[in-house]
Every structure is written in C-alpha cells, then in structure tokens.
PDB file of C-alpha atoms in Angstrom:
ATOM      1  CA  TRP A   1      12.332   3.647 -16.453  1.00 48.00           C
ATOM      2  CA  GLY A   2      12.421   1.561 -19.557  1.00 61.00           C
ATOM      3  CA  GLU A   3      11.882   2.451 -23.135  1.00 67.00           C
ATOM      4  CA  SER A   4       8.459   3.616 -24.264  1.00 68.00           C
ATOM      5  CA  PRO A   5       6.206   1.027 -25.943  1.00 65.00           C
ATOM      6  CA  PRO A   6       6.643   0.839 -29.717  1.00 72.00           C
ATOM      7  CA  ASP A   7       2.971   1.171 -30.642  1.00 76.00           C
ATOM      8  CA  ALA A   8      -0.396   2.230 -29.214  1.00 74.00           C
ATOM      9  CA  GLU A   9      -1.666  -1.322 -28.738  1.00 78.00           C
ATOM     10  CA  SER A  10       1.249  -2.346 -26.535  1.00 80.00           C
ATOM     11  CA  ALA A  11       0.914   0.921 -24.591  1.00 76.00           C
ATOM     12  CA  ASP A  12      -2.771   0.176 -23.949  1.00 78.00           C
ATOM     13  CA  ALA A  13      -1.926  -3.384 -22.879  1.00 82.00           C
ATOM     14  CA  LEU A  14       0.767  -2.059 -20.532  1.00 80.00           C
ATOM     15  CA  CYS A  15      -1.690   0.439 -19.009  1.00 76.00           C
ATOM     16  CA  LEU A  16      -4.293  -2.287 -18.447  1.00 79.00           C
ATOM     17  CA  GLU A  17      -1.676  -4.569 -16.877  1.00 81.00           C
ATOM     18  CA  LEU A  18      -0.573  -1.779 -14.541  1.00 76.00           C
ATOM     19  CA  ALA A  19      -4.187  -1.038 -13.563  1.00 75.00           C
ATOM     20  CA  GLU A  20      -4.697  -4.721 -12.719  1.00 76.00           C
ATOM     21  CA  ARG A  21      -1.496  -4.896 -10.669  1.00 74.00           C
ATOM     22  CA  LEU A  22      -2.380  -1.824  -8.570  1.00 74.00           C
ATOM     23  CA  PRO A  23      -5.853  -2.450  -7.114  1.00 77.00           C
ATOM     24  CA  TRP A  24      -7.478   0.006  -4.708  1.00 75.00           C
ATOM     25  CA  THR A  25      -7.029  -2.439  -1.847  1.00 80.00           C
ATOM     26  CA  SER A  26      -3.236  -2.415  -2.344  1.00 82.00           C
ATOM     27  CA  PRO A  27      -2.207   0.874  -3.983  1.00 79.00           C
ATOM     28  CA  LEU A  28       1.499   0.189  -3.472  1.00 81.00           C
ATOM     29  CA  GLY A  29       1.339  -3.167  -5.234  1.00 79.00           C
ATOM     30  CA  LEU A  30       2.304  -5.097  -2.094  1.00 83.00           C
ATOM     31  CA  VAL A  31       1.124  -8.657  -1.550  1.00 84.00           C
ATOM     32  CA  LEU A  32      -1.309  -8.572   1.364  1.00 88.00           C
ATOM     33  CA  PRO A  33      -1.667 -11.859   3.282  1.00 88.00           C
ATOM     34  CA  MET A  34      -5.359 -11.273   4.083  1.00 90.00           C
ATOM     35  CA  GLU A  35      -8.293  -9.073   3.128  1.00 91.00           C
ATOM     36  CA  TRP A  36      -8.644  -5.711   4.856  1.00 88.00           C
ATOM     37  CA  LYS A  37     -11.837  -6.842   6.563  1.00 92.00           C
ATOM     38  CA  ALA A  38      -9.974  -9.745   8.192  1.00 92.00           C
ATOM     39  CA  PHE A  39      -7.049  -7.474   9.103  1.00 90.00           C
ATOM     40  CA  VAL A  40      -9.309  -4.953  10.839  1.00 90.00           C
ATOM     41  CA  SER A  41     -11.110  -7.732  12.729  1.00 92.00           C
ATOM     42  CA  LEU A  42      -7.874  -9.136  14.197  1.00 88.00           C
ATOM     43  CA  GLU A  43      -7.800  -9.140  17.981  1.00 83.00           C
ATOM     44  CA  ILE A  44      -5.469  -6.654  19.622  1.00 78.00           C
ATOM     45  CA  ASP A  45      -3.459  -8.648  22.117  1.00 72.00           C
ATOM     46  CA  GLY A  46      -2.038  -6.651  24.977  1.00 67.00           C
ATOM     47  CA  GLY A  47      -0.430  -9.789  26.338  1.00 67.00           C
ATOM     48  CA  PRO A  48       0.165 -10.860  29.905  1.00 67.00           C
ATOM     49  CA  LYS A  49       1.491  -8.531  32.573  1.00 69.00           C
ATOM     50  CA  ARG A  50       5.241  -8.498  32.875  1.00 64.00           C
ATOM     51  CA  THR A  51       6.316 -10.285  36.024  1.00 68.00           C
ATOM     52  CA  SER A  52      10.067 -10.561  35.643  1.00 66.00           C
ATOM     53  CA  LYS A  53      12.793  -8.587  33.920  1.00 71.00           C
ATOM     54  CA  ARG A  54      14.706 -11.685  32.839  1.00 76.00           C
ATOM     55  CA  GLY A  55      14.741 -12.913  29.263  1.00 77.00           C
ATOM     56  CA  THR A  56      12.949 -11.509  26.253  1.00 79.00           C
ATOM     57  CA  ALA A  57       9.627  -9.834  26.908  1.00 77.00           C
ATOM     58  CA  PRO A  58       6.559 -11.737  25.632  1.00 76.00           C
ATOM     59  CA  TRP A  59       5.342  -8.701  23.694  1.00 76.00           C
ATOM     60  CA  ALA A  60       8.643  -8.583  21.792  1.00 80.00           C
ATOM     61  CA  LEU A  61       8.260 -12.235  20.820  1.00 82.00           C
ATOM     62  CA  ARG A  62       4.707 -11.595  19.572  1.00 82.00           C
ATOM     63  CA  LEU A  63       5.857  -8.576  17.566  1.00 83.00           C
ATOM     64  CA  ARG A  64       8.684 -10.601  16.073  1.00 88.00           C
ATOM     65  CA  ARG A  65       6.105 -13.141  14.883  1.00 86.00           C
ATOM     66  CA  THR A  66       3.288 -10.845  13.655  1.00 86.00           C
ATOM     67  CA  VAL A  67       5.088  -7.851  12.129  1.00 87.00           C
ATOM     68  CA  PRO A  68       6.654  -9.783   9.221  1.00 89.00           C
ATOM     69  CA  GLN A  69       3.272 -11.363   8.434  1.00 90.00           C
ATOM     70  CA  LEU A  70       1.361  -8.078   8.425  1.00 91.00           C
ATOM     71  CA  LEU A  71       4.059  -5.694   7.172  1.00 92.00           C
ATOM     72  CA  GLY A  72       2.249  -5.074   3.867  1.00 91.00           C
ATOM     73  CA  HIS A  73      -0.841  -3.887   5.743  1.00 93.00           C
ATOM     74  CA  TYR A  74       1.205  -1.673   8.047  1.00 92.00           C
ATOM     75  CA  VAL A  75       3.066  -0.015   5.158  1.00 92.00           C
ATOM     76  CA  THR A  76      -0.217   0.550   3.290  1.00 90.00           C
ATOM     77  CA  LEU A  77      -1.739   2.152   6.399  1.00 92.00           C
ATOM     78  CA  VAL A  78       1.273   4.472   6.701  1.00 92.00           C
ATOM     79  CA  PHE A  79       0.819   5.351   2.999  1.00 88.00           C
ATOM     80  CA  PHE A  80      -2.858   6.255   3.543  1.00 87.00           C
ATOM     81  CA  LEU A  81      -2.004   8.287   6.642  1.00 89.00           C
ATOM     82  CA  THR A  82       0.653  10.118   4.610  1.00 85.00           C
ATOM     83  CA  LEU A  83      -1.990  10.864   1.985  1.00 82.00           C
ATOM     84  CA  LEU A  84      -4.336  12.226   4.642  1.00 83.00           C
ATOM     85  CA  HIS A  85      -1.524  14.362   6.017  1.00 83.00           C
ATOM     86  CA  GLY A  86      -0.802  15.595   2.512  1.00 79.00           C
ATOM     87  CA  LEU A  87      -4.471  16.431   2.076  1.00 77.00           C
ATOM     88  CA  SER A  88      -4.522  18.451   5.272  1.00 78.00           C
ATOM     89  CA  ASN A  89      -1.297  20.280   4.377  1.00 78.00           C
ATOM     90  CA  PHE A  90      -1.877  20.429   0.618  1.00 75.00           C
ATOM     91  CA  GLY A  91       1.330  18.445   0.100  1.00 73.00           C
ATOM     92  CA  LEU A  92       2.985  17.021  -2.983  1.00 77.00           C
ATOM     93  CA  VAL A  93       2.214  13.387  -2.100  1.00 75.00           C
ATOM     94  CA  LEU A  94      -1.482  14.098  -2.639  1.00 76.00           C
ATOM     95  CA  PHE A  95      -0.834  15.279  -6.200  1.00 79.00           C
ATOM     96  CA  VAL A  96       1.219  12.187  -7.015  1.00 79.00           C
ATOM     97  CA  ALA A  97      -1.479   9.848  -5.673  1.00 79.00           C
ATOM     98  CA  ALA A  98      -4.223  11.735  -7.519  1.00 81.00           C
ATOM     99  CA  ALA A  99      -2.224  11.604 -10.768  1.00 81.00           C
ATOM    100  CA  GLN A 100      -1.655   7.856 -10.347  1.00 78.00           C
ATOM    101  CA  ALA A 101      -5.349   7.229  -9.696  1.00 80.00           C
ATOM    102  CA  GLY A 102      -6.386   9.443 -12.605  1.00 81.00           C
ATOM    103  CA  LEU A 103      -4.038   7.787 -15.071  1.00 77.00           C
ATOM    104  CA  LEU A 104      -5.063   4.289 -14.014  1.00 76.00           C
ATOM    105  CA  LEU A 105      -8.799   4.992 -14.046  1.00 76.00           C
ATOM    106  CA  ALA A 106      -8.973   7.035 -17.240  1.00 76.00           C
ATOM    107  CA  PRO A 107     -10.037   5.078 -20.309  1.00 74.00           C
ATOM    108  CA  PRO A 108      -6.997   4.441 -22.549  1.00 68.00           C
ATOM    109  CA  GLU A 109      -8.642   6.108 -25.552  1.00 72.00           C
ATOM    110  CA  SER A 110      -8.983   9.398 -23.669  1.00 71.00           C
ATOM    111  CA  LEU A 111      -5.247   9.625 -22.933  1.00 64.00           C
ATOM    112  CA  PRO A 112      -2.978  11.358 -25.468  1.00 66.00           C
ATOM    113  CA  LYS A 113      -1.005   8.926 -27.626  1.00 65.00           C
ATOM    114  CA  SER A 114       2.137  11.062 -27.634  1.00 64.00           C
ATOM    115  CA  LEU A 115       3.542  13.875 -25.554  1.00 57.00           C
ATOM    116  CA  PRO A 116       3.570  17.393 -27.019  1.00 58.00           C
ATOM    117  CA  ALA A 117       6.950  18.544 -28.203  1.00 53.00           C
TER     118      ALA A 117
END
C-alpha cells in the first residue's frame, strides 16, 4: 500500500504494468514453469506397488520432486476452485476476483481519475 501516483499519466502506466503482470493464465502473478496445456497433458504416475514397509515410499520421493516444480499450478488451481465455490455460494471471493478483472480490463480513460470525497 504505497502512495498514490502523482499524476494521471503515471497512474495509467501503473495500471498497464499491473495488467501485463497479471495475465489470465496466471491470475495470482505466480511464475508458472510450463504452459497450462503442457501441465494438463502431464502423465499421472501412480507408481509401482508397495512391496516393503522399509525406507521412504517411492510415491513420497516423487511428490518431493514434483510438488516444488508445479506448486504455482497447484496454487492457481486451488484459487480457481475457490472462485467456483464462491460462485456457487455467492461468496466474497467472487466479488474480489470480479473487481480485479474489471479494473484490469477496463480502459484507463473510463476509470475515474480521483475518488469522490
């Protein structure tokens, strides 16, 4: 929560920069290691059957390797599921997401230059 921009031109530039930094493919601004199409096409690996109870399970080793790589995708999926839940329950998260999308997609000249007193 910094200070407001000193003039309209810097406010417009800031709005355009924010719109570029928050694309529809990553609404939280997270760095995604791959495109969504590649993420969805990843193979789901159930792994081998467990034969022994000694040592670390193979599935735990795979999770330890893949979760850090794909965490941005997982968090974004949880965000979208939260939005869907908010839509079904008419929750507050839906209003926040709609306001963010509206403010980022609206042309800068249609937005008020100052707040009413």
